[in-house]
Coordinates of C-alpha atoms and ligand atoms in Angstrom, one line a residue:
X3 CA -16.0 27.9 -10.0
X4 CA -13.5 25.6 -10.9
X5 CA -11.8 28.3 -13.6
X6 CA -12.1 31.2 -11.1
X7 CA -10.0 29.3 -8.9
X8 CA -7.6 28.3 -11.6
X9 CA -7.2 31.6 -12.3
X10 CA -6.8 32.9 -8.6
X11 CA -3.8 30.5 -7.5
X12 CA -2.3 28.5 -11.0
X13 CA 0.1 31.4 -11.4
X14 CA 1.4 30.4 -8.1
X15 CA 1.0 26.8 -8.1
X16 CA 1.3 26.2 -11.1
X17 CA -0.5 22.5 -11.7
X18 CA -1.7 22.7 -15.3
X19 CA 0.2 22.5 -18.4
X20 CA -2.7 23.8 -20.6
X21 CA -6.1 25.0 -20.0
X22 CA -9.2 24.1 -22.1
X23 CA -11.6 26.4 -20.9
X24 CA -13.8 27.2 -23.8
X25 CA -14.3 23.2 -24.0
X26 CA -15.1 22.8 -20.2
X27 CA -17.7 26.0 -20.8
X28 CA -19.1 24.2 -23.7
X29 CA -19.3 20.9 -21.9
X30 CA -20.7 22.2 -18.8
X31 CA -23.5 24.0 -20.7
X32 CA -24.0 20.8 -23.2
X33 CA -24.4 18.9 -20.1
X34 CA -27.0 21.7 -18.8
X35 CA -29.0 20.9 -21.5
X36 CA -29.3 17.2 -21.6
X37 CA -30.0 17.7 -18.0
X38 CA -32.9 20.3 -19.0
X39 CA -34.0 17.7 -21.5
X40 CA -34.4 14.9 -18.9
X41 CA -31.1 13.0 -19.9
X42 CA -30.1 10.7 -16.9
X43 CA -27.3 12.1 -14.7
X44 CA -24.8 10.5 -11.8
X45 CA -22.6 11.4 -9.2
X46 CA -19.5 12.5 -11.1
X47 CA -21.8 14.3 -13.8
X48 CA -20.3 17.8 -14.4
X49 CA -17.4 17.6 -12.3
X50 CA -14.2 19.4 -12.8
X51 CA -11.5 16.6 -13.9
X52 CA -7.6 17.4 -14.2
X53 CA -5.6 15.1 -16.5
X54 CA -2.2 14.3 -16.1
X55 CA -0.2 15.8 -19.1
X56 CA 0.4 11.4 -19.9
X57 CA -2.9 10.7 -20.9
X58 CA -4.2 11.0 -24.7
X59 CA -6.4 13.5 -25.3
X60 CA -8.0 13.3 -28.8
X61 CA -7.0 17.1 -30.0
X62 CA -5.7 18.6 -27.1
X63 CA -2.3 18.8 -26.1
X64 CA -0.5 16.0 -24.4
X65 CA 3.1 16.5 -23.6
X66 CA 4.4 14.2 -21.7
X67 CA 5.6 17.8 -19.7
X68 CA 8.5 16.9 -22.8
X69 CA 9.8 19.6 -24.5
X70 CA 10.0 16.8 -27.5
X71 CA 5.7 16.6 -27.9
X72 CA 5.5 20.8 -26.9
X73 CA 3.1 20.3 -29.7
X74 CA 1.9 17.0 -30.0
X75 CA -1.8 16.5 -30.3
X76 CA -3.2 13.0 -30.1
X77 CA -5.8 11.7 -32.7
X78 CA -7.7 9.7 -29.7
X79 CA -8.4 9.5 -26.1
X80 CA -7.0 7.4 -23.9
X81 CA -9.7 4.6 -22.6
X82 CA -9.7 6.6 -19.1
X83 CA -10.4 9.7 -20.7
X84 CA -13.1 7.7 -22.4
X85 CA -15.0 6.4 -19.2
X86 CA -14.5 9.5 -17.5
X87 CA -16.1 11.3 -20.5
X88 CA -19.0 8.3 -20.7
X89 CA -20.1 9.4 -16.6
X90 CA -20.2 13.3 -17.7
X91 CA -17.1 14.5 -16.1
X92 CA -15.5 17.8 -17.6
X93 CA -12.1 18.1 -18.2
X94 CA -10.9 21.4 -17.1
X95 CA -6.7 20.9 -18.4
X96 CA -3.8 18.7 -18.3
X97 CA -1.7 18.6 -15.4
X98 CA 1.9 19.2 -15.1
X99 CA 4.2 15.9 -14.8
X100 CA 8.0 15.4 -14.5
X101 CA 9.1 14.2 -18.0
X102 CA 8.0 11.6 -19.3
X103 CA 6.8 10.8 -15.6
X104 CA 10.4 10.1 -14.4
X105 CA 10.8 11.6 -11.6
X106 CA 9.8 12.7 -7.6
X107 CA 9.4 16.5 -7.4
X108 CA 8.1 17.4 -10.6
X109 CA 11.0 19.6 -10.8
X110 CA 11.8 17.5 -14.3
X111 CA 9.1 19.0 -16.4
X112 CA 9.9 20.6 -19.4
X113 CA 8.1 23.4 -18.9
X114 CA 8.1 24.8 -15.2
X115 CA 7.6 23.2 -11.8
X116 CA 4.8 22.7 -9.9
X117 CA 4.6 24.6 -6.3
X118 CA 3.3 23.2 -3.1
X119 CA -0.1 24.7 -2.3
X120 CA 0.8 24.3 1.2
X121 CA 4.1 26.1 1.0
X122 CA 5.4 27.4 -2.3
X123 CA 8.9 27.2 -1.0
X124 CA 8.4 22.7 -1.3
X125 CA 8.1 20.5 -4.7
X126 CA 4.4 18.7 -4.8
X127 CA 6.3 15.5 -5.1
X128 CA 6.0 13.6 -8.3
X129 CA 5.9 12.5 -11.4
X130 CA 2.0 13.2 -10.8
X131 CA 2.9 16.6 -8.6
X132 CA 0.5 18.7 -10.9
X133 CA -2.5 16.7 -10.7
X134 CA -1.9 16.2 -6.5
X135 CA -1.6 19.7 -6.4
X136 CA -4.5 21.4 -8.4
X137 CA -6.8 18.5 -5.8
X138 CA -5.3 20.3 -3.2
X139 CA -5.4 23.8 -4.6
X140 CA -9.3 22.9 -4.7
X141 CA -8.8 23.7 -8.4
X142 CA -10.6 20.6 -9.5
X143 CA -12.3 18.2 -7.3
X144 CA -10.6 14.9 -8.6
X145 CA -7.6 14.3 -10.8
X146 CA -6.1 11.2 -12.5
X147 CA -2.6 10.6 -12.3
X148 CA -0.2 7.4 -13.1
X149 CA 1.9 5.6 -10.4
X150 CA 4.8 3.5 -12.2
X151 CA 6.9 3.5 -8.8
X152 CA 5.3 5.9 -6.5
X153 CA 4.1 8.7 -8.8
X154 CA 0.4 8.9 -7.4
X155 CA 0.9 8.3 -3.5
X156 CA 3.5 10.6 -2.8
X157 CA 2.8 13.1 -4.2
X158 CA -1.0 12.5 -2.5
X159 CA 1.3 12.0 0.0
X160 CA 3.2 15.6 -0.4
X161 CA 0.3 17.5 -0.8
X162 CA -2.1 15.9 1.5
X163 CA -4.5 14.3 -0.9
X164 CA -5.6 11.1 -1.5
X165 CA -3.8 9.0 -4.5
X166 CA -4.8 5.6 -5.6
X167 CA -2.4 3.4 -7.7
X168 CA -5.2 0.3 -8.6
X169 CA -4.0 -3.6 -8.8
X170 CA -1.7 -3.3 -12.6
X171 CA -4.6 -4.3 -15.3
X172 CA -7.5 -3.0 -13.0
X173 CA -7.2 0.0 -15.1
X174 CA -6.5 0.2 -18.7
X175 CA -3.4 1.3 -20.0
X176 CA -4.7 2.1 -23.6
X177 CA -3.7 5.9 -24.5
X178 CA -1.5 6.1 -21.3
X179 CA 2.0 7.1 -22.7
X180 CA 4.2 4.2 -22.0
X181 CA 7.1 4.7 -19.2
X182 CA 7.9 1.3 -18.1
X183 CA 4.9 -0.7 -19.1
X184 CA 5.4 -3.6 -16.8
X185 CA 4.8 -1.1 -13.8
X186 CA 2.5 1.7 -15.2
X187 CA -1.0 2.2 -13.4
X188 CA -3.0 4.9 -13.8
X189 CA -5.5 6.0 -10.9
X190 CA -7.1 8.9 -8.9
X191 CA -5.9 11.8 -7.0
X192 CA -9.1 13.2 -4.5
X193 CA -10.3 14.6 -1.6
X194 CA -11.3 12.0 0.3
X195 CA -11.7 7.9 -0.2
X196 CA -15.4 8.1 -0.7
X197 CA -13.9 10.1 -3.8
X198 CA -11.3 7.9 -5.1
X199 CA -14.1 4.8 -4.5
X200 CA -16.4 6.4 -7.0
X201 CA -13.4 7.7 -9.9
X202 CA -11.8 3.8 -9.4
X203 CA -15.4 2.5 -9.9
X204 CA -15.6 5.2 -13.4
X205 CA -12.2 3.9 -14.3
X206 CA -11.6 0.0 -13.6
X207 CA -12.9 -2.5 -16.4
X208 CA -11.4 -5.0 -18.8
X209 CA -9.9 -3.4 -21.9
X210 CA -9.3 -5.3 -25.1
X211 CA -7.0 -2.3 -26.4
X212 CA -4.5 -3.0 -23.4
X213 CA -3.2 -6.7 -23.5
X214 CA -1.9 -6.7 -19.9
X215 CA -5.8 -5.5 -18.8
X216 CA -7.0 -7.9 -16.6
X217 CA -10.4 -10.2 -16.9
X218 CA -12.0 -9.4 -13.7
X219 CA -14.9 -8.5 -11.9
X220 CA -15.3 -4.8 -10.9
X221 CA -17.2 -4.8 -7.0
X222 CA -19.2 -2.3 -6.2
X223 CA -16.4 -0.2 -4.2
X224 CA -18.6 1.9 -2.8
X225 CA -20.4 -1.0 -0.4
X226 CA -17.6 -1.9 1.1
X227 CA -17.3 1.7 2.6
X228 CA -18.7 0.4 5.8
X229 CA -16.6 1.9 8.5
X230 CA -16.2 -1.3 9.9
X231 CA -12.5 -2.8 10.2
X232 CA -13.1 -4.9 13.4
X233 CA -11.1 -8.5 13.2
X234 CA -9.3 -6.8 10.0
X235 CA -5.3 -8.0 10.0
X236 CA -2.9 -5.5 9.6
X237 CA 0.7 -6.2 8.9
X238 CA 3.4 -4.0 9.6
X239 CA 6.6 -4.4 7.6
X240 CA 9.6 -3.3 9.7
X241 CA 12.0 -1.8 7.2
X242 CA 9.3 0.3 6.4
X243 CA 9.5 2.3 10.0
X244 CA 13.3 2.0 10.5
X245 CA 16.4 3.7 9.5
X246 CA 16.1 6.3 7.1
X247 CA 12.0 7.5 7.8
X248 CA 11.8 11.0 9.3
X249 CA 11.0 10.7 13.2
X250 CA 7.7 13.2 11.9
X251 CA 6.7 10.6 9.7
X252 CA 6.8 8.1 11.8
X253 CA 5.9 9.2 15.1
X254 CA 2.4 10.2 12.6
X255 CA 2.4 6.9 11.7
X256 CA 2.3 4.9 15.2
X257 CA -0.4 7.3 16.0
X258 CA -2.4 6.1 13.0
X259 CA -1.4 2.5 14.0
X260 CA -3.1 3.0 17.1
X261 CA -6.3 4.8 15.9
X262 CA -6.7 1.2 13.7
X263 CA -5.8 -0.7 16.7
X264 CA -8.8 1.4 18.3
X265 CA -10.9 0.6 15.3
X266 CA -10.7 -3.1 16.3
X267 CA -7.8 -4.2 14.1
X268 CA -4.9 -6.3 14.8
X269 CA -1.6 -4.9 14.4
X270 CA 1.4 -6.9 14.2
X271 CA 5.0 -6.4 12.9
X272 CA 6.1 -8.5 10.1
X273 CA 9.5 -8.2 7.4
X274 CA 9.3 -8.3 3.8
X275 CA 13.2 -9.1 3.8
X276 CA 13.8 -8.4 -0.5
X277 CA 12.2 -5.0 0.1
X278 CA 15.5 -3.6 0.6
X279 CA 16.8 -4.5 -3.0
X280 CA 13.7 -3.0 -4.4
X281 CA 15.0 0.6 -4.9
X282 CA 17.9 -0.9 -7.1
X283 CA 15.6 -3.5 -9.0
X284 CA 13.5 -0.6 -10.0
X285 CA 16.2 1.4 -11.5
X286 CA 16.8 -1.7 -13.9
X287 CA 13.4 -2.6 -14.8
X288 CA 11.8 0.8 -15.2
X289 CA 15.0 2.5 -17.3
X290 CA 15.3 -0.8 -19.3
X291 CA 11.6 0.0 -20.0
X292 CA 11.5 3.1 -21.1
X293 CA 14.8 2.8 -23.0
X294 CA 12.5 0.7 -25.3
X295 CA 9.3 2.6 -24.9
X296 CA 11.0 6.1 -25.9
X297 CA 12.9 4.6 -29.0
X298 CA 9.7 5.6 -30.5
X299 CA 10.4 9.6 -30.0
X300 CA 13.1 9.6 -33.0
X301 CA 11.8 13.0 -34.7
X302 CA 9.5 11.3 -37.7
X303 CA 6.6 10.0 -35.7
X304 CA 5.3 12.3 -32.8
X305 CA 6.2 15.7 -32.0
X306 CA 9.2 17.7 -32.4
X307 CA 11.9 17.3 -35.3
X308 CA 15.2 18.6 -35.9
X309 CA 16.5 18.6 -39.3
X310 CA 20.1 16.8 -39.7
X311 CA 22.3 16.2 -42.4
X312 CA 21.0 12.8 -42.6
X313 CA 18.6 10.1 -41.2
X314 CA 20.9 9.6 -38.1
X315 CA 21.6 13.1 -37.7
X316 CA 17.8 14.0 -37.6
X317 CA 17.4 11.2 -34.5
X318 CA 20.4 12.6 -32.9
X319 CA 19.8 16.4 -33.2
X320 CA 16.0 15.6 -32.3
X321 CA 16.6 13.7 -29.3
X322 CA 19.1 15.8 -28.0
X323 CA 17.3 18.8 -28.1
X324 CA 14.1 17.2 -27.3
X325 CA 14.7 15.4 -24.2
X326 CA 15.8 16.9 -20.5
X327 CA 18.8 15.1 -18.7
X328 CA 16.8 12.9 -16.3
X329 CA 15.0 11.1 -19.4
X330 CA 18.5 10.9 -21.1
X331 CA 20.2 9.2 -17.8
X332 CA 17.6 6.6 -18.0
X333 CA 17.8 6.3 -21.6
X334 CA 21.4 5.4 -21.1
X335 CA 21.0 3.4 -17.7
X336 CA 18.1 0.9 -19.7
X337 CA 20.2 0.9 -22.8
X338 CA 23.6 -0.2 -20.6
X339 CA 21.4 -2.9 -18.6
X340 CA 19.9 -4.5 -21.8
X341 CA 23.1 -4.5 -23.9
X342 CA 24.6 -7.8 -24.7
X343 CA 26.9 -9.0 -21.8
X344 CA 25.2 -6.8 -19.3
X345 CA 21.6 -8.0 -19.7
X346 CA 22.3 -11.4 -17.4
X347 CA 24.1 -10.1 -15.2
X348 CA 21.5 -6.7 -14.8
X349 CA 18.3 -7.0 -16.5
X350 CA 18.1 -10.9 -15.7
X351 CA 19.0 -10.8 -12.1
X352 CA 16.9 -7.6 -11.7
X353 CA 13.5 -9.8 -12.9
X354 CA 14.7 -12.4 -10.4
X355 CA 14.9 -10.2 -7.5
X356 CA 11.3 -8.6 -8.6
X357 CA 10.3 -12.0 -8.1
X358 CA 11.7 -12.5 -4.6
X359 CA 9.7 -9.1 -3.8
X360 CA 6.3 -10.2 -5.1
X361 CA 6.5 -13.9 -2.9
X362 CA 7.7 -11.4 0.1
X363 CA 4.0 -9.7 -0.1
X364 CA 2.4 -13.0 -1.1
X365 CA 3.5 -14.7 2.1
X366 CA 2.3 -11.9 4.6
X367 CA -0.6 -11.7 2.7
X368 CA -1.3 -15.4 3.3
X369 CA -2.1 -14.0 6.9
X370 CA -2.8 -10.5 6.9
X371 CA -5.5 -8.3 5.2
X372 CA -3.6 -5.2 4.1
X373 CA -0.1 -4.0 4.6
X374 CA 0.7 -0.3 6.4
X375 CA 3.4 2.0 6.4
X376 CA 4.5 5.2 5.3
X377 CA 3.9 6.6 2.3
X378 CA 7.2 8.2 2.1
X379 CA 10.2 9.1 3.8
X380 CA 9.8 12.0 4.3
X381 CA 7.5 15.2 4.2
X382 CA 7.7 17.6 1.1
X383 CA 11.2 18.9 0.3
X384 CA 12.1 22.2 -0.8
X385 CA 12.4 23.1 -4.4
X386 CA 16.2 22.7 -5.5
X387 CA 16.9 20.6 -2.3
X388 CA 17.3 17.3 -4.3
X389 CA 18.0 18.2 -7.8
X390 CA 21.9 17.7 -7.7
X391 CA 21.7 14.1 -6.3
X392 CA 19.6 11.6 -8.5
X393 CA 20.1 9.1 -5.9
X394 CA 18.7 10.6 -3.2
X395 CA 15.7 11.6 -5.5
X396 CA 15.3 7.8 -5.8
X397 CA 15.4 7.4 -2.5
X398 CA 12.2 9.1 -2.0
X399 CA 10.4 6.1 -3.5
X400 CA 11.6 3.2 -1.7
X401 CA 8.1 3.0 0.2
X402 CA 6.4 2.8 -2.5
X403 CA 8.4 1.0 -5.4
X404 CA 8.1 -2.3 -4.0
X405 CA 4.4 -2.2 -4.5
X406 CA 4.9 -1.5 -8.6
X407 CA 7.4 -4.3 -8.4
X408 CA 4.7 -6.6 -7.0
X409 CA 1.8 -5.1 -8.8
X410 CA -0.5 -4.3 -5.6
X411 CA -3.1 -1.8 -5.3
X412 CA -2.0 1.0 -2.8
X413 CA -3.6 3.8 -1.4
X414 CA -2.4 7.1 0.1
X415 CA -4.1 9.0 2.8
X416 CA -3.2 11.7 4.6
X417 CA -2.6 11.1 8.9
X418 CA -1.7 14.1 10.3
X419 CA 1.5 16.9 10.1
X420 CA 4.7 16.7 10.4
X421 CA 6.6 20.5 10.3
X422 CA 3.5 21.6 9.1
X423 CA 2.9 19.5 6.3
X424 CA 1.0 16.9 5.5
X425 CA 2.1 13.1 5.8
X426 CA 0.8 10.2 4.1
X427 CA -0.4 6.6 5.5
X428 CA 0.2 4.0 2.5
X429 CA -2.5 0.9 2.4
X430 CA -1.5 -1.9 0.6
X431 CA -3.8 -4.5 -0.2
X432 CA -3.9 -8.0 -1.9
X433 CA -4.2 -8.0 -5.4
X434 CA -7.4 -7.2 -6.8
X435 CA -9.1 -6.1 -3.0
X436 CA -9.0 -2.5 -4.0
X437 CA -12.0 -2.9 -1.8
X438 CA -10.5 -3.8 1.4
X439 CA -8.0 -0.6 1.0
X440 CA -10.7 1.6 0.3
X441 CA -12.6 -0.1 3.3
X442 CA -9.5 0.5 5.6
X443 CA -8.6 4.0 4.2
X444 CA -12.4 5.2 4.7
X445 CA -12.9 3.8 8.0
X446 CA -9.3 5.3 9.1
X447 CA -10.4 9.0 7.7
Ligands
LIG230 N1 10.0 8.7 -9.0 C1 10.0 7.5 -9.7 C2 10.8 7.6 -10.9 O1 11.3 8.6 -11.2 C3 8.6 7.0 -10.0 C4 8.0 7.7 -11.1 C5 6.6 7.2 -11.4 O2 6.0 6.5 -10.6 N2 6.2 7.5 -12.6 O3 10.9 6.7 -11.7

């Protein structure tokens, strides 16, 4: 079912980077017969998984949606990929990504962009567009995506979905290729939150692989699905509804205030004064990040080469060729911001301001259960809208980079239309109390 539909609406949508349909046949009948045999099965057994184009897949494809690793073929899978694999899933493809997942419209790939299932005409969001959209495409029933400063929820938020980014080191990093590792998460992209309970449950777990994995219990996520929120405290950060959200947006959001107030929650308006420097910290941290991380893609170890006269040459001619413009303005940005001189005054001040952010959340959180706001700004622009102006691009993620900055767990969910198109609610919790947002984003739905 899953392939019909793939092959119905992908030449339109446009979601996956590459297709592994003989494997998902041979899985699904593998799996047939272990099931004939009496072999044990759960809830995610035989479902249709789409993997964003980031996540190692031992022998199949992983791009990166970089024209630098067209052809780059890991030699193992990432530890999600592993888990998922473990509970029987079957992965149907990889989903298209902006490059190297920088980026909010997924108009950045190196391949093609991803269309809107709800309107061709509008970007799915991004970097994670491909994966929201093939969920909402009902072209797989659950993707996994990575969220390094808003790259699950709004594009969840874009295409009506639901996009989890976990607590950073719920979820191991291992075989996730590295933006800015300091704010990477991986997490799911579903239908619903009873969906994204049961992936996060598949998923979470201590990792020795990943250093930055955290120690921790995994609950049970799925019994705190209660529908009960009465006495919950909600906090509701006031530069999140001012100047600058689309009156849609947030005239979608009040309502969903007030369905929570109806739930038996407390509402009250609170200010997390730093988050207005968090759009600028971000564009130190993650760039200086990824200048580092993407040293790495110098023509000799992964993927694409271009011979040179020399050693330098060969670097130079590879990564000119290999990488689009966005990766090479952030190559440049992170480079400037570490160099000697500038890393004080930039790179320095930038971790200092991250740390003002994090205490911002930590004191409403002394008082409040979860945090709720928009997801983003506004609803899904149209294709070509944005592509001139990286700032404005940016700009799209200021809802949701503080949250990376701080390391919370954050949910999307989708509260009604705006023009027609969907808009998301953002859930932020404490960290670690994935459980609460789930229980909060279930009883909401
Ligand atoms: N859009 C943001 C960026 O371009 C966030 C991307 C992400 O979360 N991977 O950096």
């Amino acid at each position: 079912e899953s392939l019909k539909r793939i092959e119905e609406v992908d030449g339109q949508v446009r979601a996956f980077l590459s297709i592994d349909a003989e494997g998902a046949r041979k899985r699904a009948n593998k799996l047939d017969q272990e099931l004939k045999e009496g072999k044990s099965s759960g809830l995610l057994t035989a479902i249709p998984v789409g993997l964003k184009d980031n996540l190692s897949t031992e022998g199949m494809t992983t791009t990166c949606g970089s024209q630098l690793l067209a052809n780059y073929q890991p030699i193992y899978n990432a530890t999600v990929v592993e888990k998922l694999s473990a509970v029987q899933t079957i992965s149907i493809g990889k989903t298209n990504m902006d490059e190297f997942a920088m980026g909010s419209s997924n108009e950045n790939s190196g391949f093609y962009p991803t269309h809107n299932p709800w309107d061709l005409e509008r970007v799915p969001g991004g970097s994670s567009g491909g994966s929201a959209a093939a969920v909402a495409a009902g072209e797989v029933y659950f993707s996994l995506g990575s969220d390094t400063g808003g790259s699950i929820r709004q594009p969840a938020s874009f295409c009506g979905v639901v996009g989890l980014k976990p607590t950073y080191g719920r979820v191991s990093r291992y075989g996730l290729v590295a933006f800015a590792s300091s704010l990477d998460q991986i997490g799911p992209l579903t239908k619903n939150v009873e969906d994204a309970a049961y992936v996060l449950q598949a998923i979470s777990g201590y990792d020795p692989k990943d250093s930055t994995s955290a120690n921790v219990e995994v609950p049970d996520f799925l019994s705190h699905l209660t529908g009960d929120i009465k006495g919950l405290k909600v906090a509701v950060p006031k530069e999140m509804l001012g100047e600058g959200i689309d009156p849609g947006i947030r005239e979608q959001v009040k309502r969903a205030l007030a369905k929570l107030e109806d739930l038996g929650a407390f509402i009250e308006e609170v200010s997390l004064p730093h988050v207005d420097y968090a759009v600028a910290t971000y564009y130190l941290i993650a760039p200086a990040e990824a200048s580092s991380n993407l040293a790495r893609y110098d023509g000799v170890r992964y993927g694409m080469r271009k011979e040179g006269r020399n050693l330098l040459d060969l670097y130079l001619e590879t990564r000119s060729q290999g990488f689009g413009s966005e990766v090479k303005r952030r190559i440049m940005l992170g480079t400037y911001a570490l160099s000697s001189g500038y890393y004080d005054a930039y790179y320095l001040k930038a971790q200092k301001v991250r740390t003002l952010i994090r205490n911002d959340f930590e004191q409403v959180f002394a008082n409040y259960d979860v945090i709720v706001g928009p997801t983003a700004p506004t609803i899904a622009f149209k294709m070509g809208e944005n592509i001139d102006n990286p700032l404005t691009m940016y700009l799209n993620d200021i809802l949701t980079i503080p949250v990376n900055l701080a390391g919370l767990p954050s949910i999307s969910i989708p509260c009604g239309l705006s023009e027609g198109m969907p808009v998301g609610l953002q859930i932020i919790g404490r960290a670690f109390d994935e459980a609460t947002v789930l229980r909060v984003a279930h009883a909401f739905e």
